[in-house]
Amino acid sequence: MDRTTLIPALHNIATRLRIDSVRSTTEAGSGHPTSCCSMADLMAALFFAEMRFDPKDPRNPEADRFVLSKGHAAPILYAAWAEAGAFPRAELLTLRQIGSDLEGHPTPRLPFVDVATGSLGQGICAAIGSALNARRIKSDYRTYVILGDGESAEGSVWEAADVATLHALDNLCALTDVNALGQSGPTMWRHDMEQFARRWRAFGWHSIVIDGHDLNAILDALAEARRTKGQPTMILARTIKGKGVSFVEGKEGWHGRAFKKGDELDRAIAELDRQFVPAPDGPAADLAAQIAKPPTSPRPEPARKPLAAPAYKLGDQVATREAYGVAITKLGDADSRVVAFDADVKNSTFSEKFLVAHPDRFYENFIAEQAMIGLAMGLAARGAIAFPSTFACFLTRAADFVRMAAISDVNVKFAGSHAGVSIGEDGPSQMALEDLALFRAEPNCTVVYPCDAVSTERLVAAMADRPGPAYMRTSRPKTPVIYANDEAFPIGGLKVLRQSFDDVATVIGAGVTVFEALKAYDILRAQGTLIRVVDLYSLAPVDQDALIVAARATAGHLITVEDHYPSGGIGDAVAEAVAGAGFAVHRLAVREIPRSGKPEELIDRYGISARHIVQAVEQITAAPARPGRTERTASAVSVDPASTPASPAR
Amino acid sequence: MDRTTLIPALHNIATRLRIDSVRSTTEAGSGHPTSCCSMADLMAALFFAEMRFDPKDPRNPEADRFVLSKGHAAPILYAAWAEAGAFPRAELLTLRQIGSDLEGHPTPRLPFVDVATGSLGQGICAAIGSALNARRIKSDYRTYVILGDGESAEGSVWEAADVATLHALDNLCALTDVNALGQSGPTMWRHDMEQFARRWRAFGWHSIVIDGHDLNAILDALAEARRTKGQPTMILARTIKGKGVSFVEGKEGWHGRAFKKGDELDRAIAELDRQFVPAPDGPAADLAAQIAKPPTSPRPEPARKPLAAPAYKLGDQVATREAYGVAITKLGDADSRVVAFDADVKNSTFSEKFLVAHPDRFYENFIAEQAMIGLAMGLAARGAIAFPSTFACFLTRAADFVRMAAISDVNVKFAGSHAGVSIGEDGPSQMALEDLALFRAEPNCTVVYPCDAVSTERLVAAMADRPGPAYMRTSRPKTPVIYANDEAFPIGGLKVLRQSFDDVATVIGAGVTVFEALKAYDILRAQGTLIRVVDLYSLAPVDQDALIVAARATAGHLITVEDHYPSGGIGDAVAEAVAGAGFAVHRLAVREIPRSGKPEELIDRYGISARHIVQAVEQITAAPARPGRTERTASAVSVDPASTPASPAR
């Protein structure tokens, strides 16, 4: 279509998008109409003259992707999809209502949203994942992302900038809506476009500064981006916040404020209505009908082969972090959807094994954990099974991304190594003692914590099979293989490693503390006291029934022991699981900021060694017997034999 | 001292620092000697020809500050302070031992360390806080910080870069040790110095590229930095990892690896020993003795005035977030040490009230939460009482900074507004439902959660008085003032809002759920059922004794209700507190990813409204009586009357 036909048609669409954004936010009584108005021309050009997609099949794998990194402009995203024909325009007026999927910020409840946005600086990372995915599936689709100017202050944006350059992502086009006003005042650089341009150029992007309300300039910039090879493009669009409604244009105090019904709304709409221009009529000018459609030929199924079983020998000394590296590599052999990510610790997390075997599906991000998780979200949203890994403590660097990954419910399988004080001499800055709290907090996140190589490998496969986000915690020290290679580890299960009819207490550990519990068992048995020992390898979900059975069988004496701070970890998981049956939990955990030292010194100093378990058993069983509801004999036999290891370690 | 005397003396110090780094890490059996060797010349120049400080009084408020942002190079930091005379050189060989404060990464257990480092990209943010502190206390001390090149991939570094430029911090000099090798391979830009220089220049820094082993060039660059006005300086030093030990120089595979005792160590030391050069002897060449000392005249005490009492009226409708803004402003009136920080939400958190009253102590960071917290750490480490605030959900963006603030045990008083589903229509991306888990996980972090304006104001003052990190959670909706202005809110306490001798259960809420609990009380009382209602305004520490008293008084029936996911919040806090007395807790919490809707709709839909509390009370009391240990009559009278509001709300 020639520009003389196209421009007026786009202009009218932009005006309609502004009207819809204003109307829907007023109907909702809240929202960000002025943040929508500044980017209406960008949206019109992208959706109705640039992108290829099918409004009726937004998930088509060959479709261009659009990520709204400035998620608070959700109303105009919805308006654009309605304008394209994805759903009736009338539904826009359900914005922000409890029964509507048109939420205040976009979530993947909507089929045209890949990842939730609304926490700034994340959408661009996901967009990079989406662009990398095009390469992974060998598609020529392009990815577009719109950021806010205020958003550019987020460090994650610059992590993303580096990674996109590193991968020479010329199939990625970002746009910044430089409307100069943040939430609480002008942005750092206001309309000084050179501040933005020189930063993006320094980070290796092809950068184009335009007037973001000049449709010709927008179309030219998008075309230039398509022609640009070997680097991503950033279109820096100078815009006016509230553009189109003169009494709010460029004014402070209008961020996140809907127009009031009545005169205020009426004036805004009347003014916008006057902005429609004469445009050619008829099918030739129906831009929605002319959106370029992606190919519809079905893609081949991802390559899958049987997954080889673990191949360890009982008693072998293998760190679970190393078993993790072996496991993801084997999983990658079996399933082409598996991809892995690193933030410059691949030699410590052993993800380098995956790099060696599958270099085309391994993404090095250098020391940029937020970008790593954001990329994983973007790839996962497009069909990959994403395994990002780093030291568990450094996953906290991306805690807000974990939160948004949970809202997005994507297949990101986080792995954190070097958990707890058992790392030893490196000291507290390298010890993850809050990671279980971080991941257990998310209601849809699976959390597993293996103690040996076999369970690690089985649980990596189980994480991959289970939809949604998941977290695996691994340890630095070598631990003995205690499970047979054919042992099953269903998520939501546990293993009873020691049990008898005479157990006086149940000791529940995971990871390195399983071995402290087994040592305590030996010490106590030598003294004539028997305890039940549980390997709680699955923390979320947790095997509530089996825990209650164990509690009932051992006079309600439950002791948890964990290489983690007391809050949010194993103790809390068990406590909530058994609360309904009236049981309470005695917790051994790290209760102060630790220091450097040898692993075994620290495990003892911070109260989670075998010695402390023995003391806790003696203390808890010396107290008056726990109140009723315990059924020692019945429960002991009710333990499912299948949940004990096929090859007990002793 | 002229350069012909100075340079050989500095060279020999640098050699000694290398030797000490190599020896101490070998003795420890782990550590990062090659990361020390690359920066030895920078350290020698900084400590013995540039900085003013007193090795015997490192905390002198006028002393230049040095932050080791690349914390894994701790051994050379310790070697430099030993060389300066802060402690005997022999102690360097206790590195990483459990009895030594010379930990694997620096912590403020050492008097010359302001904030813990070891999680990369944080030290530079703290250094900016330190530089801002110089302005706050009107001192001309300078702040120096050394980063690693790999570290520059962290987004927080670029947040810091923007903020330092914004404040035109010409009293800040950063150095990047560009040794081209990361942990697991070469860094992103290796020795391409222009990649670094163009980024820093784009972000507004005066940038100088030098050979980091040329002492003349280092001294010149430091002098140039001192002369540079109106902008911070970044010295980009091209270095060789492992410099001085030829068989590891620039070699991969040597990161985080100590030399083996025996031949490997001996060869390294012998080679380094040969690098000493002839230098003038005698006192004139004793650089340690000639370190410029800071002024020692005592500084005036910070200005403090009595803090005005809260001035609310019972029944007033005031959001706790707004009361927070009032509270920090009044606290700022009373105490000149109080400073506040924002990340472009000051109009929503009401920290803008502080900005209006104390513009010289308010730091706007735009949308850069990591920088905000890092700055707060730096200022707090130098005597300020730092109140950074944003939406509680966006504090997760800085979770790793929270972790390091806890290790640093600094006076950072975090405030998070817009907690939970009660924010309403904005949707899950803006709802904090994990923030209590984040802050409760840190063993030294105070956590408070007020429900009304009076308790907010009292608790802000209490947070400021209590040393160490603290977190206050506030809410978006207006809530009625239920406490009298003279009510006391000691940290670690709770308030019993309703009680009788006939209470069948205790309902424990905080924040908005206190009012749901009070509504449930009214509903149940109308039905002839009495419950005890607790406002658990202090979650860490928690009033264990009072909770156990309440449990005993109400047949062990404890119900928690919270606008938070079930993990890590009120339920877990209460469960751990009462576990030792054998009680379990019934929890009402948000158990799935929520969606947009009206606050009251969401509170009900996600199971934390009065209706659900009533159901829970009916359910829990219909079950067979809880086992023993309850002492209804005795405990009911044992509740401390002082813990009930002086002016009950009804």
mmCIF file with all atom_site columns, C-alpha atoms in Angstrom, chain B residues 231-321:
data_model
loop_
_atom_site.group_PDB
_atom_site.id
_atom_site.type_symbol
_atom_site.label_atom_id
_atom_site.label_alt_id
_atom_site.label_comp_id
_atom_site.label_asym_id
_atom_site.label_entity_id
_atom_site.label_seq_id
_atom_site.pdbx_PDB_ins_code
_atom_site.Cartn_x
_atom_site.Cartn_y
_atom_site.Cartn_z
_atom_site.occupancy
_atom_site.B_iso_or_equiv
_atom_site.pdbx_formal_charge
_atom_site.auth_seq_id
_atom_site.auth_comp_id
_atom_site.auth_asym_id
_atom_site.auth_atom_id
_atom_site.pdbx_PDB_model_num
ATOM 1  C CA . GLN B 1 231 ? 31.445  14.100  36.973 1.00 0.00 ? 231 GLN B CA 1
ATOM 2  C CA . PRO B 1 232 ? 32.719  10.831  38.416 1.00 0.00 ? 232 PRO B CA 1
ATOM 3  C CA . THR B 1 233 ? 35.818  9.210   36.967 1.00 0.00 ? 233 THR B CA 1
ATOM 4  C CA . MET B 1 234 ? 36.291  5.648   35.758 1.00 0.00 ? 234 MET B CA 1
ATOM 5  C CA . ILE B 1 235 ? 39.866  4.455   35.353 1.00 0.00 ? 235 ILE B CA 1
ATOM 6  C CA . LEU B 1 236 ? 39.875  1.489   32.997 1.00 0.00 ? 236 LEU B CA 1
ATOM 7  C CA . ALA B 1 237 ? 43.024  -0.445  33.728 1.00 0.00 ? 237 ALA B CA 1
ATOM 8  C CA . ARG B 1 238 ? 44.200  -3.045  31.241 1.00 0.00 ? 238 ARG B CA 1
ATOM 9  C CA . THR B 1 239 ? 45.765  -5.775  33.357 1.00 0.00 ? 239 THR B CA 1
ATOM 10 C CA . ILE B 1 240 ? 46.987  -9.348  33.186 1.00 0.00 ? 240 ILE B CA 1
ATOM 11 C CA . LYS B 1 241 ? 45.266  -11.899 35.396 1.00 0.00 ? 241 LYS B CA 1
ATOM 12 C CA . GLY B 1 242 ? 47.918  -13.574 37.526 1.00 0.00 ? 242 GLY B CA 1
ATOM 13 C CA . LYS B 1 243 ? 50.412  -10.768 36.733 1.00 0.00 ? 243 LYS B CA 1
ATOM 14 C CA . GLY B 1 244 ? 53.832  -11.539 38.188 1.00 0.00 ? 244 GLY B CA 1
ATOM 15 C CA . VAL B 1 245 ? 53.579  -15.323 38.056 1.00 0.00 ? 245 VAL B CA 1
ATOM 16 C CA . SER B 1 246 ? 54.484  -16.104 34.480 1.00 0.00 ? 246 SER B CA 1
ATOM 17 C CA . PHE B 1 247 ? 53.089  -19.620 34.339 1.00 0.00 ? 247 PHE B CA 1
ATOM 18 C CA . VAL B 1 248 ? 49.553  -18.409 35.111 1.00 0.00 ? 248 VAL B CA 1
ATOM 19 C CA . GLU B 1 249 ? 49.611  -14.944 33.514 1.00 0.00 ? 249 GLU B CA 1
ATOM 20 C CA . GLY B 1 250 ? 46.593  -14.522 31.236 1.00 0.00 ? 250 GLY B CA 1
ATOM 21 C CA . LYS B 1 251 ? 45.833  -18.233 31.412 1.00 0.00 ? 251 LYS B CA 1
ATOM 22 C CA . GLU B 1 252 ? 42.336  -19.714 31.630 1.00 0.00 ? 252 GLU B CA 1
ATOM 23 C CA . GLY B 1 253 ? 41.575  -22.241 34.337 1.00 0.00 ? 253 GLY B CA 1
ATOM 24 C CA . TRP B 1 254 ? 43.219  -20.304 37.157 1.00 0.00 ? 254 TRP B CA 1
ATOM 25 C CA . HIS B 1 255 ? 40.225  -18.377 38.479 1.00 0.00 ? 255 HIS B CA 1
ATOM 26 C CA . GLY B 1 256 ? 39.508  -19.123 42.116 1.00 0.00 ? 256 GLY B CA 1
ATOM 27 C CA . ARG B 1 257 ? 42.405  -21.527 42.350 1.00 0.00 ? 257 ARG B CA 1
ATOM 28 C CA . ALA B 1 258 ? 45.143  -21.347 44.978 1.00 0.00 ? 258 ALA B CA 1
ATOM 29 C CA . PHE B 1 259 ? 48.670  -22.463 44.201 1.00 0.00 ? 259 PHE B CA 1
ATOM 30 C CA . LYS B 1 260 ? 49.454  -25.890 45.536 1.00 0.00 ? 260 LYS B CA 1
ATOM 31 C CA . LYS B 1 261 ? 51.893  -26.091 48.418 1.00 0.00 ? 261 LYS B CA 1
ATOM 32 C CA . GLY B 1 262 ? 55.270  -27.323 47.287 1.00 0.00 ? 262 GLY B CA 1
ATOM 33 C CA . ASP B 1 263 ? 56.721  -26.807 43.863 1.00 0.00 ? 263 ASP B CA 1
ATOM 34 C CA . GLU B 1 264 ? 53.799  -24.775 42.469 1.00 0.00 ? 264 GLU B CA 1
ATOM 35 C CA . LEU B 1 265 ? 53.819  -22.272 45.317 1.00 0.00 ? 265 LEU B CA 1
ATOM 36 C CA . ASP B 1 266 ? 57.604  -22.201 45.529 1.00 0.00 ? 266 ASP B CA 1
ATOM 37 C CA . ARG B 1 267 ? 57.972  -21.378 41.841 1.00 0.00 ? 267 ARG B CA 1
ATOM 38 C CA . ALA B 1 268 ? 55.397  -18.575 42.125 1.00 0.00 ? 268 ALA B CA 1
ATOM 39 C CA . ILE B 1 269 ? 57.013  -17.037 45.198 1.00 0.00 ? 269 ILE B CA 1
ATOM 40 C CA . ALA B 1 270 ? 60.533  -17.360 43.799 1.00 0.00 ? 270 ALA B CA 1
ATOM 41 C CA . GLU B 1 271 ? 59.467  -15.557 40.666 1.00 0.00 ? 271 GLU B CA 1
ATOM 42 C CA . LEU B 1 272 ? 57.749  -12.803 42.599 1.00 0.00 ? 272 LEU B CA 1
ATOM 43 C CA . ASP B 1 273 ? 60.739  -12.434 44.922 1.00 0.00 ? 273 ASP B CA 1
ATOM 44 C CA . ARG B 1 274 ? 62.931  -11.744 41.900 1.00 0.00 ? 274 ARG B CA 1
ATOM 45 C CA . GLN B 1 275 ? 60.699  -8.785  40.998 1.00 0.00 ? 275 GLN B CA 1
ATOM 46 C CA . PHE B 1 276 ? 61.787  -6.600  43.904 1.00 0.00 ? 276 PHE B CA 1
ATOM 47 C CA . VAL B 1 277 ? 63.788  -3.646  42.611 1.00 0.00 ? 277 VAL B CA 1
ATOM 48 C CA . PRO B 1 278 ? 66.388  -1.516  44.327 1.00 0.00 ? 278 PRO B CA 1
ATOM 49 C CA . ALA B 1 279 ? 64.617  1.268   46.149 1.00 0.00 ? 279 ALA B CA 1
ATOM 50 C CA . PRO B 1 280 ? 65.761  4.017   48.460 1.00 0.00 ? 280 PRO B CA 1
ATOM 51 C CA . ASP B 1 281 ? 65.944  2.894   52.057 1.00 0.00 ? 281 ASP B CA 1
ATOM 52 C CA . GLY B 1 282 ? 65.123  4.738   55.237 1.00 0.00 ? 282 GLY B CA 1
ATOM 53 C CA . PRO B 1 283 ? 62.192  6.669   56.603 1.00 0.00 ? 283 PRO B CA 1
ATOM 54 C CA . ALA B 1 284 ? 61.861  8.847   53.500 1.00 0.00 ? 284 ALA B CA 1
ATOM 55 C CA . ALA B 1 285 ? 60.916  5.768   51.486 1.00 0.00 ? 285 ALA B CA 1
ATOM 56 C CA . ASP B 1 286 ? 58.612  4.264   54.114 1.00 0.00 ? 286 ASP B CA 1
ATOM 57 C CA . LEU B 1 287 ? 55.354  4.793   52.292 1.00 0.00 ? 287 LEU B CA 1
ATOM 58 C CA . ALA B 1 288 ? 53.195  3.272   55.021 1.00 0.00 ? 288 ALA B CA 1
ATOM 59 C CA . ALA B 1 289 ? 54.488  5.828   57.472 1.00 0.00 ? 289 ALA B CA 1
ATOM 60 C CA . GLN B 1 290 ? 53.717  8.611   55.025 1.00 0.00 ? 290 GLN B CA 1
ATOM 61 C CA . ILE B 1 291 ? 50.095  7.797   54.312 1.00 0.00 ? 291 ILE B CA 1
ATOM 62 C CA . ALA B 1 292 ? 48.212  11.090  54.502 1.00 0.00 ? 292 ALA B CA 1
ATOM 63 C CA . LYS B 1 293 ? 46.063  11.094  57.628 1.00 0.00 ? 293 LYS B CA 1
ATOM 64 C CA . PRO B 1 294 ? 42.527  12.455  57.749 1.00 0.00 ? 294 PRO B CA 1
ATOM 65 C CA . PRO B 1 295 ? 41.658  15.282  60.128 1.00 0.00 ? 295 PRO B CA 1
ATOM 66 C CA . THR B 1 296 ? 40.999  14.035  63.638 1.00 0.00 ? 296 THR B CA 1
ATOM 67 C CA . SER B 1 297 ? 39.016  16.948  65.010 1.00 0.00 ? 297 SER B CA 1
ATOM 68 C CA . PRO B 1 298 ? 35.785  15.511  66.361 1.00 0.00 ? 298 PRO B CA 1
ATOM 69 C CA . ARG B 1 299 ? 32.690  16.087  64.246 1.00 0.00 ? 299 ARG B CA 1
ATOM 70 C CA . PRO B 1 300 ? 29.677  17.699  65.828 1.00 0.00 ? 300 PRO B CA 1
ATOM 71 C CA . GLU B 1 301 ? 27.057  15.259  67.056 1.00 0.00 ? 301 GLU B CA 1
ATOM 72 C CA . PRO B 1 302 ? 24.212  14.804  64.569 1.00 0.00 ? 302 PRO B CA 1
ATOM 73 C CA . ALA B 1 303 ? 21.387  17.231  65.276 1.00 0.00 ? 303 ALA B CA 1
ATOM 74 C CA . ARG B 1 304 ? 18.579  15.552  67.215 1.00 0.00 ? 304 ARG B CA 1
ATOM 75 C CA . LYS B 1 305 ? 15.335  16.981  68.497 1.00 0.00 ? 305 LYS B CA 1
ATOM 76 C CA . PRO B 1 306 ? 12.463  15.321  70.326 1.00 0.00 ? 306 PRO B CA 1
ATOM 77 C CA . LEU B 1 307 ? 10.207  13.364  68.010 1.00 0.00 ? 307 LEU B CA 1
ATOM 78 C CA . ALA B 1 308 ? 6.653   14.682  67.950 1.00 0.00 ? 308 ALA B CA 1
ATOM 79 C CA . ALA B 1 309 ? 3.972   12.126  68.837 1.00 0.00 ? 309 ALA B CA 1
ATOM 80 C CA . PRO B 1 310 ? 1.495   10.887  66.251 1.00 0.00 ? 310 PRO B CA 1
ATOM 81 C CA . ALA B 1 311 ? -1.439  13.248  65.747 1.00 0.00 ? 311 ALA B CA 1
ATOM 82 C CA . TYR B 1 312 ? -4.252  11.145  64.351 1.00 0.00 ? 312 TYR B CA 1
ATOM 83 C CA . LYS B 1 313 ? -7.875  10.860  65.397 1.00 0.00 ? 313 LYS B CA 1
ATOM 84 C CA . LEU B 1 314 ? -9.432  7.478   66.127 1.00 0.00 ? 314 LEU B CA 1
ATOM 85 C CA . GLY B 1 315 ? -11.490 6.461   63.154 1.00 0.00 ? 315 GLY B CA 1
ATOM 86 C CA . ASP B 1 316 ? -9.622  8.629   60.628 1.00 0.00 ? 316 ASP B CA 1
ATOM 87 C CA . GLN B 1 317 ? -9.170  6.817   57.321 1.00 0.00 ? 317 GLN B CA 1
ATOM 88 C CA . VAL B 1 318 ? -5.453  6.842   56.492 1.00 0.00 ? 318 VAL B CA 1
ATOM 89 C CA . ALA B 1 319 ? -3.486  4.398   54.346 1.00 0.00 ? 319 ALA B CA 1
ATOM 90 C CA . THR B 1 320 ? -0.425  3.071   56.167 1.00 0.00 ? 320 THR B CA 1
ATOM 91 C CA . ARG B 1 321 ? 1.686   4.015   53.136 1.00 0.00 ? 321 ARG B CA 1
#
